[in-house]
PDB file of C-alpha atoms in Angstrom:
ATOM      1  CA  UNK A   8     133.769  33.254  42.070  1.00  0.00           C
ATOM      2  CA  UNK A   9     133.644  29.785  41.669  1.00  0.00           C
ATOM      3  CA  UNK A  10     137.196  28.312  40.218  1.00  0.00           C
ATOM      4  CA  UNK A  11     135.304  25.287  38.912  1.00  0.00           C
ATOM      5  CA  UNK A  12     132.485  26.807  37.035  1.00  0.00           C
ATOM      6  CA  UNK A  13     132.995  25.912  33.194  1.00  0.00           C
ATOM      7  CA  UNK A  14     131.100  27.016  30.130  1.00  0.00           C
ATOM      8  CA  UNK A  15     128.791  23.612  30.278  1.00  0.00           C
ATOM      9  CA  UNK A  16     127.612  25.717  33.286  1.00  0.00           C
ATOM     10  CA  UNK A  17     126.300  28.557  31.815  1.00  0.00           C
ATOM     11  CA  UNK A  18     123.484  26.967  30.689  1.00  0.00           C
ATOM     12  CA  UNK A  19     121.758  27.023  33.557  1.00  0.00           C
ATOM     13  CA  UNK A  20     120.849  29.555  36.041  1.00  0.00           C
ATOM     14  CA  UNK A  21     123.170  32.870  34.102  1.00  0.00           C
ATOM     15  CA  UNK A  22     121.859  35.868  32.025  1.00  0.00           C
ATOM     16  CA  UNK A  23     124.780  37.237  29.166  1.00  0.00           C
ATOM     17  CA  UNK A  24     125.388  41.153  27.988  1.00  0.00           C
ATOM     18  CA  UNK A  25     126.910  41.556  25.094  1.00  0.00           C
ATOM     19  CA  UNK A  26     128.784  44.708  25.433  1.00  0.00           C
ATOM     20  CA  UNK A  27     131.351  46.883  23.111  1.00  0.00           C
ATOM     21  CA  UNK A  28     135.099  47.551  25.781  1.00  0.00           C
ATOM     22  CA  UNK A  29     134.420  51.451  27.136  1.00  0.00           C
ATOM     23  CA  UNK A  30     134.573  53.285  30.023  1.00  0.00           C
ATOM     24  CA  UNK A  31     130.233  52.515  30.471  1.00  0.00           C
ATOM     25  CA  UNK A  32     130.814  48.783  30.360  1.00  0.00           C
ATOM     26  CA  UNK A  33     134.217  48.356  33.082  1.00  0.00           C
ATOM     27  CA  UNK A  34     132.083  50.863  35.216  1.00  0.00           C
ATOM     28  CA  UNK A  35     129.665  48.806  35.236  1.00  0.00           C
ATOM     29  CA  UNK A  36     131.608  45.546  36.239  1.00  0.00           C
ATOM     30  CA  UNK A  37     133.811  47.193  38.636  1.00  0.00           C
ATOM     31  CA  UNK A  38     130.832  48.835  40.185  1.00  0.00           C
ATOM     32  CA  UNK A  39     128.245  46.101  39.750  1.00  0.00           C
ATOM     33  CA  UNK A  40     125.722  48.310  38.102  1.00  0.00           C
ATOM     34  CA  UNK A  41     123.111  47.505  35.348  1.00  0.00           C
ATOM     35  CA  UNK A  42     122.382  50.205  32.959  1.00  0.00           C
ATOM     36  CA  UNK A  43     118.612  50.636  32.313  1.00  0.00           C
ATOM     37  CA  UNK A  44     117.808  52.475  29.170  1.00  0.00           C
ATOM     38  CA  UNK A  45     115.045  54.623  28.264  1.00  0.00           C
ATOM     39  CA  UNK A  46     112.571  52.760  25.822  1.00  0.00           C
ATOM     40  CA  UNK A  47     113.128  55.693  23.237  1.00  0.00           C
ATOM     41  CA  UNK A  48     117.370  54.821  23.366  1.00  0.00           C
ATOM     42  CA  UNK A  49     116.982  51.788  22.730  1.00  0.00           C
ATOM     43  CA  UNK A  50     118.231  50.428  19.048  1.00  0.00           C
ATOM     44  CA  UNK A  51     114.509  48.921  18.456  1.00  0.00           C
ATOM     45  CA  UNK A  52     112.196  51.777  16.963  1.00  0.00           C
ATOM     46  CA  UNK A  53     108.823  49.820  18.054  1.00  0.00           C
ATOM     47  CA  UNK A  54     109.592  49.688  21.324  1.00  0.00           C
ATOM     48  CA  UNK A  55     106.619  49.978  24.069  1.00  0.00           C
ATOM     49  CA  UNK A  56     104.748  51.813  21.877  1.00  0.00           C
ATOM     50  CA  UNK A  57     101.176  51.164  23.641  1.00  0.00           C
ATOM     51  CA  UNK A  58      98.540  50.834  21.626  1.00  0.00           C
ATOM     52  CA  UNK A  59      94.924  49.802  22.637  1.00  0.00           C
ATOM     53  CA  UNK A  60      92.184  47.836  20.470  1.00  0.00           C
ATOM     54  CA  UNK A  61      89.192  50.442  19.888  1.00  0.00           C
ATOM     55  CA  UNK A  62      87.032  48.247  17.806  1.00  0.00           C
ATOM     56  CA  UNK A  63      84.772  48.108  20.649  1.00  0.00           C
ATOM     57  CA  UNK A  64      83.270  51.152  20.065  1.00  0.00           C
ATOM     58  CA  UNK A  65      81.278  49.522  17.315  1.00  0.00           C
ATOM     59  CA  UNK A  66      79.387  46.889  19.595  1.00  0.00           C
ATOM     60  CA  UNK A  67      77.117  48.134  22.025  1.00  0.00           C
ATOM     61  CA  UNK A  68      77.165  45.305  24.218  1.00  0.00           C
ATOM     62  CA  UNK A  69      81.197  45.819  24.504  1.00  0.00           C
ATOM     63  CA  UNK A  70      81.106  49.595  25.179  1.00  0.00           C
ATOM     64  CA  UNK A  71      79.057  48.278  28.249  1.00  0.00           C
ATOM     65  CA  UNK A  72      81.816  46.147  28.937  1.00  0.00           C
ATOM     66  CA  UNK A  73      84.181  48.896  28.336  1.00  0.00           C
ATOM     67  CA  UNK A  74      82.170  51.139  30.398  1.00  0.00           C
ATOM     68  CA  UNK A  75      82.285  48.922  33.580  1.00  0.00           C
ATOM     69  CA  UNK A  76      85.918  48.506  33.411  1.00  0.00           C
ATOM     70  CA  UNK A  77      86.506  52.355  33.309  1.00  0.00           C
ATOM     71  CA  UNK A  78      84.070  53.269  35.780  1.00  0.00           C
ATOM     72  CA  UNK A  79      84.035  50.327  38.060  1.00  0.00           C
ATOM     73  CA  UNK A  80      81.393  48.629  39.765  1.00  0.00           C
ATOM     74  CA  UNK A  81      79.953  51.690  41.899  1.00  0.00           C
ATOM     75  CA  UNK A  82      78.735  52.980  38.053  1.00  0.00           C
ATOM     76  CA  UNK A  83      77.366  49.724  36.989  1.00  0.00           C
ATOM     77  CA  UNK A  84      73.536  50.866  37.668  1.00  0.00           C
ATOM     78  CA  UNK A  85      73.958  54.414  35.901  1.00  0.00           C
ATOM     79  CA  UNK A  86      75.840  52.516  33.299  1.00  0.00           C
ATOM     80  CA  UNK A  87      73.052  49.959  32.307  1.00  0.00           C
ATOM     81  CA  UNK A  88      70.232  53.146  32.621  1.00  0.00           C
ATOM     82  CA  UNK A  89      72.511  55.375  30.085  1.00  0.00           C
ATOM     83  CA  UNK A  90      72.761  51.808  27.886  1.00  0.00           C
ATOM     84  CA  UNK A  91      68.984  51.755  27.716  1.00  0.00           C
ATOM     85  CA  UNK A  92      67.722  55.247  27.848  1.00  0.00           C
ATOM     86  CA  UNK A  93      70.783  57.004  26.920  1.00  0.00           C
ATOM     87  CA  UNK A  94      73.285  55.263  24.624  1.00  0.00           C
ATOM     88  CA  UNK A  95      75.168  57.902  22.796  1.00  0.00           C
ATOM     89  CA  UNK A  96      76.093  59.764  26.036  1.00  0.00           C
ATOM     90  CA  UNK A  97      77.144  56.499  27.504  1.00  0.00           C
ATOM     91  CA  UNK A  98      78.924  56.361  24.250  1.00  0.00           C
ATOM     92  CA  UNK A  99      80.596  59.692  24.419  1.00  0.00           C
ATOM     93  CA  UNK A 100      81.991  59.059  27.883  1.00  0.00           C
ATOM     94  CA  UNK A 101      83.466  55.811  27.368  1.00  0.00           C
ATOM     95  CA  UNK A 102      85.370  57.371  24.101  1.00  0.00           C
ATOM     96  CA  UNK A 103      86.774  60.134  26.233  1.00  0.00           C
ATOM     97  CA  UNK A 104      87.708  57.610  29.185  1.00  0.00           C
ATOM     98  CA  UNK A 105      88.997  55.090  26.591  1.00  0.00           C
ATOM     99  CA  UNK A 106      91.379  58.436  24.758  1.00  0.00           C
ATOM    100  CA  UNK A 107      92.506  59.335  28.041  1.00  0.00           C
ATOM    101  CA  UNK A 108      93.382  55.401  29.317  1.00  0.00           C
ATOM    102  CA  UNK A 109      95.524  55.176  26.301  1.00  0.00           C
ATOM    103  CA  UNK A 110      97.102  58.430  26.683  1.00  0.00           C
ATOM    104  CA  UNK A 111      97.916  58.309  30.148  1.00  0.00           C
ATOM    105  CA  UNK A 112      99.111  54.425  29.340  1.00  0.00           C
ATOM    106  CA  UNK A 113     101.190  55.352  26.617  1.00  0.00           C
ATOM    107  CA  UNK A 114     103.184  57.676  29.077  1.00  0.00           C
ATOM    108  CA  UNK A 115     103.769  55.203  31.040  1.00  0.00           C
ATOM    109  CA  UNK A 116     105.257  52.561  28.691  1.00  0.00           C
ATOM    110  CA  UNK A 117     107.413  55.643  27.228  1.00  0.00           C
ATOM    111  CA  UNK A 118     109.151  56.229  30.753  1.00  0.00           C
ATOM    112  CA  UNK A 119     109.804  52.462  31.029  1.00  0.00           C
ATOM    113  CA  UNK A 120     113.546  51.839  31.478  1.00  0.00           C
ATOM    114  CA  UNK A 121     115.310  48.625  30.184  1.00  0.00           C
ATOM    115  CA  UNK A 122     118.318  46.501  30.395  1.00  0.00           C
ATOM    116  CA  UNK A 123     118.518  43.564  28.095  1.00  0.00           C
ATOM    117  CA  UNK A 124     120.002  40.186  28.389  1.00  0.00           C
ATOM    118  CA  UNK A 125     120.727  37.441  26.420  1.00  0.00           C
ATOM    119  CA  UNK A 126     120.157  33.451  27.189  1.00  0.00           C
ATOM    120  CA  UNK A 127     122.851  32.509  24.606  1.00  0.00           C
ATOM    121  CA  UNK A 128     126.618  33.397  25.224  1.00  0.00           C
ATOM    122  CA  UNK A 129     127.935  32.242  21.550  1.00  0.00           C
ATOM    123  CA  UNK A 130     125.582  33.486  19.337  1.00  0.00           C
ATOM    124  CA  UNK A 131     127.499  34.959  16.551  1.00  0.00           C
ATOM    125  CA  UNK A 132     125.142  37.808  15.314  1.00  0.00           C
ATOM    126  CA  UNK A 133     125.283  39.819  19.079  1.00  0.00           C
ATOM    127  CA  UNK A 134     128.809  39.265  18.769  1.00  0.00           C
ATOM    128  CA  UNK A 135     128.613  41.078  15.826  1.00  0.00           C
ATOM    129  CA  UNK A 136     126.289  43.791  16.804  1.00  0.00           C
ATOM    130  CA  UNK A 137     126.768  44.605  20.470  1.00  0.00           C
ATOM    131  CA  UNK A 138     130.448  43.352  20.968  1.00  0.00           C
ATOM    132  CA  UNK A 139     131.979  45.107  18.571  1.00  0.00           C
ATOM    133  CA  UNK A 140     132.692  41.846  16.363  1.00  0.00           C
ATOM    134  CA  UNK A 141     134.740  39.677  18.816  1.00  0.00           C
ATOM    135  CA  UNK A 142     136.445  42.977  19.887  1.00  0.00           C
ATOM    136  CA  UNK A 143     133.932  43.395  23.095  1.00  0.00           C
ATOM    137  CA  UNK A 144     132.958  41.018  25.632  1.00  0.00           C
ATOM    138  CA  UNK A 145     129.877  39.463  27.029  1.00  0.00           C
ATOM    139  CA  UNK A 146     129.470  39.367  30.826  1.00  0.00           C
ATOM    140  CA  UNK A 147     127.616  36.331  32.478  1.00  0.00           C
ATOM    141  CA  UNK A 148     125.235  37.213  35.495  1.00  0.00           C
ATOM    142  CA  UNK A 149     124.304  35.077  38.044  1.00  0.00           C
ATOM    143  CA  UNK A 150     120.677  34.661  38.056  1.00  0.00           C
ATOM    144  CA  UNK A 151     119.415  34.229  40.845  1.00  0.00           C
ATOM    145  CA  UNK A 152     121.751  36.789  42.716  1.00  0.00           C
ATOM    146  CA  UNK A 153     120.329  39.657  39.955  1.00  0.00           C
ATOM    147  CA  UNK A 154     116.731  38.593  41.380  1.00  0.00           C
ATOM    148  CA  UNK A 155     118.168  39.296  45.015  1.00  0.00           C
ATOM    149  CA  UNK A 156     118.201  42.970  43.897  1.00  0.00           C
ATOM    150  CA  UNK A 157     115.080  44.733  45.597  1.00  0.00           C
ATOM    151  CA  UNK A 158     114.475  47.139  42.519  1.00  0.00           C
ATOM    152  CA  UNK A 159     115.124  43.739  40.051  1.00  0.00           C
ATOM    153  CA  UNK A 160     113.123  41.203  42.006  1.00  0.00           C
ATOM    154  CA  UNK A 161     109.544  40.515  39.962  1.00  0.00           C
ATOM    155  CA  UNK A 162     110.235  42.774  37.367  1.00  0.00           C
ATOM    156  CA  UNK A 163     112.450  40.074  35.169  1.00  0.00           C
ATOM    157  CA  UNK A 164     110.721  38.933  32.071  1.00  0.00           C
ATOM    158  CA  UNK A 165     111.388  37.084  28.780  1.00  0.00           C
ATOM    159  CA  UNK A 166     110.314  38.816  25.694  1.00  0.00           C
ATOM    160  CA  UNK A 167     107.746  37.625  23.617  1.00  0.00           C
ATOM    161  CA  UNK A 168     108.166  37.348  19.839  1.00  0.00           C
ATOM    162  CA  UNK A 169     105.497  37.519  16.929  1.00  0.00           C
ATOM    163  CA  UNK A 170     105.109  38.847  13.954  1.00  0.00           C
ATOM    164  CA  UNK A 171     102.194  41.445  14.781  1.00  0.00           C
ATOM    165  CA  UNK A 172     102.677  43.716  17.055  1.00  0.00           C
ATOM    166  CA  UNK A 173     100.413  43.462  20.572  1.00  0.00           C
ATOM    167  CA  UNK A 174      97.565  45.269  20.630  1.00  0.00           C
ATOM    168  CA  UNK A 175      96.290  45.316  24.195  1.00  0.00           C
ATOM    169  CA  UNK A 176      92.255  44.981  24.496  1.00  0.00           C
ATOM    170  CA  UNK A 177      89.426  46.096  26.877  1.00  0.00           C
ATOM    171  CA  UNK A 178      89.365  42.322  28.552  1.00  0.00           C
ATOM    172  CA  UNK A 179      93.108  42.636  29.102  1.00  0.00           C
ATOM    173  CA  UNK A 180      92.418  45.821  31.880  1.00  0.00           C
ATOM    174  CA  UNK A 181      92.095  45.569  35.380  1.00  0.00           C
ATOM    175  CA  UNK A 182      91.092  48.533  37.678  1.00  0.00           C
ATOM    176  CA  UNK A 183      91.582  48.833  41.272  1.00  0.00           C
ATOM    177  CA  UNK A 184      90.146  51.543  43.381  1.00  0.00           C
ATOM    178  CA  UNK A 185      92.697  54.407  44.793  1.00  0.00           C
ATOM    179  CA  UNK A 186      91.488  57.026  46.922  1.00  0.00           C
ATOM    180  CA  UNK A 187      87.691  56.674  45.439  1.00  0.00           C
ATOM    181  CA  UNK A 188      88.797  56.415  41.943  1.00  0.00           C
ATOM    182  CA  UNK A 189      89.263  54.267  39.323  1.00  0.00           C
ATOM    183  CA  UNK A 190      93.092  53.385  38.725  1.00  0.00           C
ATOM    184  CA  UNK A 191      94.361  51.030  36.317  1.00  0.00           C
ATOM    185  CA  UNK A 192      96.027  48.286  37.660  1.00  0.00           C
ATOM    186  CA  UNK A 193      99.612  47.405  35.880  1.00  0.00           C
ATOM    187  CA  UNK A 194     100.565  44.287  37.651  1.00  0.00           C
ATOM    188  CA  UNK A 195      97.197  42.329  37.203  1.00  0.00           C
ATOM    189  CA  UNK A 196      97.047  44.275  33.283  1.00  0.00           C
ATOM    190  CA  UNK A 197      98.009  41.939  30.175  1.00  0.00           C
ATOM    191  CA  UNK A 198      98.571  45.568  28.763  1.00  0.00           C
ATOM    192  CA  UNK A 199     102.200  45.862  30.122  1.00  0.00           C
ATOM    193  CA  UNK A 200     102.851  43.016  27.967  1.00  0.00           C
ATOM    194  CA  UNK A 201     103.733  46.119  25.128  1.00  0.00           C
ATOM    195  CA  UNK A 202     106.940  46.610  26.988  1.00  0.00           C
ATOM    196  CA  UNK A 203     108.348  43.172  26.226  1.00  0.00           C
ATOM    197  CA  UNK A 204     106.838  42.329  23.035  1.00  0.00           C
ATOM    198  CA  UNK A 205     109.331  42.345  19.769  1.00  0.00           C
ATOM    199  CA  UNK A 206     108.785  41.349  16.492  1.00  0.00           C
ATOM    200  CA  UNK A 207     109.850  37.900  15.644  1.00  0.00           C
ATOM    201  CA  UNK A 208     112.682  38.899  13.213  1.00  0.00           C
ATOM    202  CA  UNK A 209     114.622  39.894  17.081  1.00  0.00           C
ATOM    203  CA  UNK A 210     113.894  36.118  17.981  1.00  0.00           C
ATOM    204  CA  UNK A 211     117.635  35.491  17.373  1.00  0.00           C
ATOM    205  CA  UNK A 212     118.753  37.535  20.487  1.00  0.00           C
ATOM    206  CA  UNK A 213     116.999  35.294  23.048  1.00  0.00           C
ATOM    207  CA  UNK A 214     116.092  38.052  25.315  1.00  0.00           C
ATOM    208  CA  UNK A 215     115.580  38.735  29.063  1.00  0.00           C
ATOM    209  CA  UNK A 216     114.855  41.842  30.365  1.00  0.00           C
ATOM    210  CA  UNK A 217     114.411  43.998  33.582  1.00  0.00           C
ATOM    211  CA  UNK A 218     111.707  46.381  33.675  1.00  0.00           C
ATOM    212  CA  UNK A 219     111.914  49.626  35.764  1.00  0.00           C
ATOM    213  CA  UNK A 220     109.856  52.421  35.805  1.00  0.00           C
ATOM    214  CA  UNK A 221     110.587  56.493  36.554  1.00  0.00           C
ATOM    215  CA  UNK A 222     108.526  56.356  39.512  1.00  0.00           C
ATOM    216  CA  UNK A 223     110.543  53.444  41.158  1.00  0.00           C
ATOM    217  CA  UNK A 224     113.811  56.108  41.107  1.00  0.00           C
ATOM    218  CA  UNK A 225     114.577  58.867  42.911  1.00  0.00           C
ATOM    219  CA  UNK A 226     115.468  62.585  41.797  1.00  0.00           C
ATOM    220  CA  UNK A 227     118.698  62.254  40.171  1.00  0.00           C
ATOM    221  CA  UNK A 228     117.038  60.260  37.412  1.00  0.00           C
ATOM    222  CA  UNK A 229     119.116  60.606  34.362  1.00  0.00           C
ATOM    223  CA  UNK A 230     115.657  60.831  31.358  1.00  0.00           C
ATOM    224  CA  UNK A 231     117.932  58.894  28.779  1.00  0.00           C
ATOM    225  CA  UNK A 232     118.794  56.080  31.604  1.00  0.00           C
ATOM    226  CA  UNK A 233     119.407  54.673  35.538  1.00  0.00           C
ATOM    227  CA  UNK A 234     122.200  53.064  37.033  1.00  0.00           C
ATOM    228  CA  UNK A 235     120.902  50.539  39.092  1.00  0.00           C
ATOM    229  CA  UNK A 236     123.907  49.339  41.585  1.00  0.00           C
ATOM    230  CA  UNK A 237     123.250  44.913  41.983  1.00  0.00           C
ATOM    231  CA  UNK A 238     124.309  43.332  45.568  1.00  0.00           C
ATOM    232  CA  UNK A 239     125.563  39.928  46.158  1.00  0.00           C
ATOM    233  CA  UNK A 240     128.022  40.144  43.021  1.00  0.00           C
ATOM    234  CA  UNK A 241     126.160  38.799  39.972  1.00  0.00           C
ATOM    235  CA  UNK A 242     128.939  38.818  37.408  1.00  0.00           C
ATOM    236  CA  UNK A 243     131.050  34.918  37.690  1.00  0.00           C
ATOM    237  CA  UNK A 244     132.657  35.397  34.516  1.00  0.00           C
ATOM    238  CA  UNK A 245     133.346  37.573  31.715  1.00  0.00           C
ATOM    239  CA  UNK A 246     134.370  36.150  27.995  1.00  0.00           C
ATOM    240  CA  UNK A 247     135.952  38.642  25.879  1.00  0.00           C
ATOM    241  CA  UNK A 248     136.651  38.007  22.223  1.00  0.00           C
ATOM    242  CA  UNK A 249     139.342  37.153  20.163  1.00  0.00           C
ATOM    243  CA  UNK A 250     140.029  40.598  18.580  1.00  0.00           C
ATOM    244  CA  UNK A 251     139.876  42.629  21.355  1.00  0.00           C
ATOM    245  CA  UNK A 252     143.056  44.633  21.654  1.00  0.00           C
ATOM    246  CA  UNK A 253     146.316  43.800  23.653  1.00  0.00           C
ATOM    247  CA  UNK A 254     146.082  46.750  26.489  1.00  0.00           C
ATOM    248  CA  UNK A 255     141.709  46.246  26.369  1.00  0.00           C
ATOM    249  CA  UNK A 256     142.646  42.409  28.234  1.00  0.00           C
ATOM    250  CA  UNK A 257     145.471  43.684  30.199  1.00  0.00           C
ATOM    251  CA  UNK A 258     143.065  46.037  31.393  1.00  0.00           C
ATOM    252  CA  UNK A 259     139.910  43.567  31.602  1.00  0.00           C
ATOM    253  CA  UNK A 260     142.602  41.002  33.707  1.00  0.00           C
ATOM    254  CA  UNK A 261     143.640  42.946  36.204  1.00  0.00           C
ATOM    255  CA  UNK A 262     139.781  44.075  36.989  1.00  0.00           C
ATOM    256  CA  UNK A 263     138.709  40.196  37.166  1.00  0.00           C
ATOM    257  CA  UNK A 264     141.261  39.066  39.629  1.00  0.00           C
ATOM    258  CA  UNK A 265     140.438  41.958  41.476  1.00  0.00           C
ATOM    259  CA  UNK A 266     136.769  40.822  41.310  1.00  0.00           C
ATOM    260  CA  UNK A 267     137.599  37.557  41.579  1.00  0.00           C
ATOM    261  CA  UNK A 268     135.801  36.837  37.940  1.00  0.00           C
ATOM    262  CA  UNK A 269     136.990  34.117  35.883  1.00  0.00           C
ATOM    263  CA  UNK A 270     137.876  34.958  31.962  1.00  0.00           C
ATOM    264  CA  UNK A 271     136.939  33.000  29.085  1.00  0.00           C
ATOM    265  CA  UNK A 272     137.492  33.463  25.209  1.00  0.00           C
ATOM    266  CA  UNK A 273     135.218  33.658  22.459  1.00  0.00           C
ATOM    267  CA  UNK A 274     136.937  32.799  19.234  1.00  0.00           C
ATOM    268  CA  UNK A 275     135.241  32.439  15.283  1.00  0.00           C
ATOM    269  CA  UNK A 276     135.366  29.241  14.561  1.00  0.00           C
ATOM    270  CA  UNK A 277     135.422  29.539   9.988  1.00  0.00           C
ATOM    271  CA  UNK A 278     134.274  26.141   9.363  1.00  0.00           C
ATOM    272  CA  UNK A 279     130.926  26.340  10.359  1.00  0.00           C
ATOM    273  CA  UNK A 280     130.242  30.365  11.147  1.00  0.00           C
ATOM    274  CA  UNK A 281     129.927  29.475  14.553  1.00  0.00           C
ATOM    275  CA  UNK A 282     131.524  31.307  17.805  1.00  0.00           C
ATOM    276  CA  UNK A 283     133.315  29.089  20.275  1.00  0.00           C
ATOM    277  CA  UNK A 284     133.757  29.906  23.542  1.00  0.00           C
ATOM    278  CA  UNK A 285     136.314  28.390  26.253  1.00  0.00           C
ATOM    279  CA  UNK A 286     138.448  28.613  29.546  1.00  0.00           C
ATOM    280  CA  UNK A 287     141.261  31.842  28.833  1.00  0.00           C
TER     281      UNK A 287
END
């Protein structure tokens, strides 16, 4: 911990968590874990829901398009013959490959686990909502040490607002080929873009997120969420609010001088409905 850093600080280079005082939350500071929710626990009922643009279909110059992205470039002859001689088969099989693309993608946004951050530390409506109104606290992580994590690294993102939701389209896929076949590529895919896409009316929150999937864990995978357990100890300092309960900071003290995390308090400040926060 550094004894000097001071809430000017914090605006550059640390993540926040909002978080309500319970048994989850000092776990997680004692044991420098991140809890990464499944996409269907989180409080947001749109999201990563995948969804991919089929207007296509109507144009036959895209369903060519289409057509070369889902059977890649070893297809491209067959695919300009069936275009010519053959259109409505070529038709039928780039329906079925487009169905089963957005199936199989819309799996694999659903098993998408996420833990949310915040780039404000005073803002008073997550106060309100995930710190149990002042009677929580909202822990401030290091940056660059969470990117140190092997799991973490690459797969930190800010979310995007709007006020439509994001429809991925045929331009936005890229293939690669695995074992002879046609796979779709996720890391060179504007698709994944779904699972950190939010309407507008979340803007508020400011949010940074980490990104993990099922297939990064191991066995013991818990289907509503993962631990993930962060090295080089990320958390410098922990404000709790003003209304959090006499034994909850006794309790919260003794863990940050163990830790060697500095305190700071978050107080209401009437005047001007803003949250002030400041050295403990």
């Amino acid at each position: 911990m550094s004894k000097n850093l001071t809430v000017n600080d914090f605006n550059n280079g640390y993540l926040f968590r909002y978080r309500d005082f319970n048994t989850n939350t000092l776990k997680e500071i004692i044991d420098n874990e991140l809890w990464h929710s499944s996409v269907r626990e989180l409080n947001d009922p749109f999201e990563s829901h995948f969804k991919m643009d089929d207007s296509f279909l109507l144009d036959k110059d895209e369903v060519l398009k289409a057509a070369y992205v889902f059977f890649g470039e070893k297809a491209k002859d067959k695919c300009i013959y069936d275009y010519f001689h053959n259109y409505e088969k070529l038709l039928r099989s780039v329906k079925k490959a487009y169905k089963s693309n957005s199936d199989m993608l819309e799996n694999v946004f659903s098993k998408y686990l996420i833990c949310c951050f915040s780039k404000q530390y005073s803002e008073p409506l997550m106060w309100s909502h995930y710190a149990n109104g002042l009677r929580g606290l909202c822990i401030v992580y290091n940056k660059e040490k969470l990117n140190k994590t092997k799991i973490l690294k690459g797969n930190m993102v800010d979310v995007l607002y709007d006020t439509t939701p994001y429809i991925s389209k045929i331009k936005d896929i890229k293939t690669k080929v695995v074992n002879n076949e046609i796979w779709i590529d996720l890391d060179k895919s504007d698709c994944k873009k779904c699972a950190f896409s939010k309407h507008s009316r979340w803007g508020y929150e400011e949010e940074v997120r980490t990104i993990i999937h099922f297939s990064d864990l191991d066995s013991r995978l818990n289907t509503s969420g993962y631990a993930v357990t962060v090295g080089y100890d990320p958390i410098e300092a922990i404000i709790y609010g003003e209304k959090i309960s006499k034994t909850n900071l006794k309790i919260l003290d003794m863990i940050c001088k163990n830790k060697g995390i500095k305190l700071f308090k978050a107080s209401a400040k009437i005047k001007d409905f803003s949250v002030v926060v400041e050295e403990a």
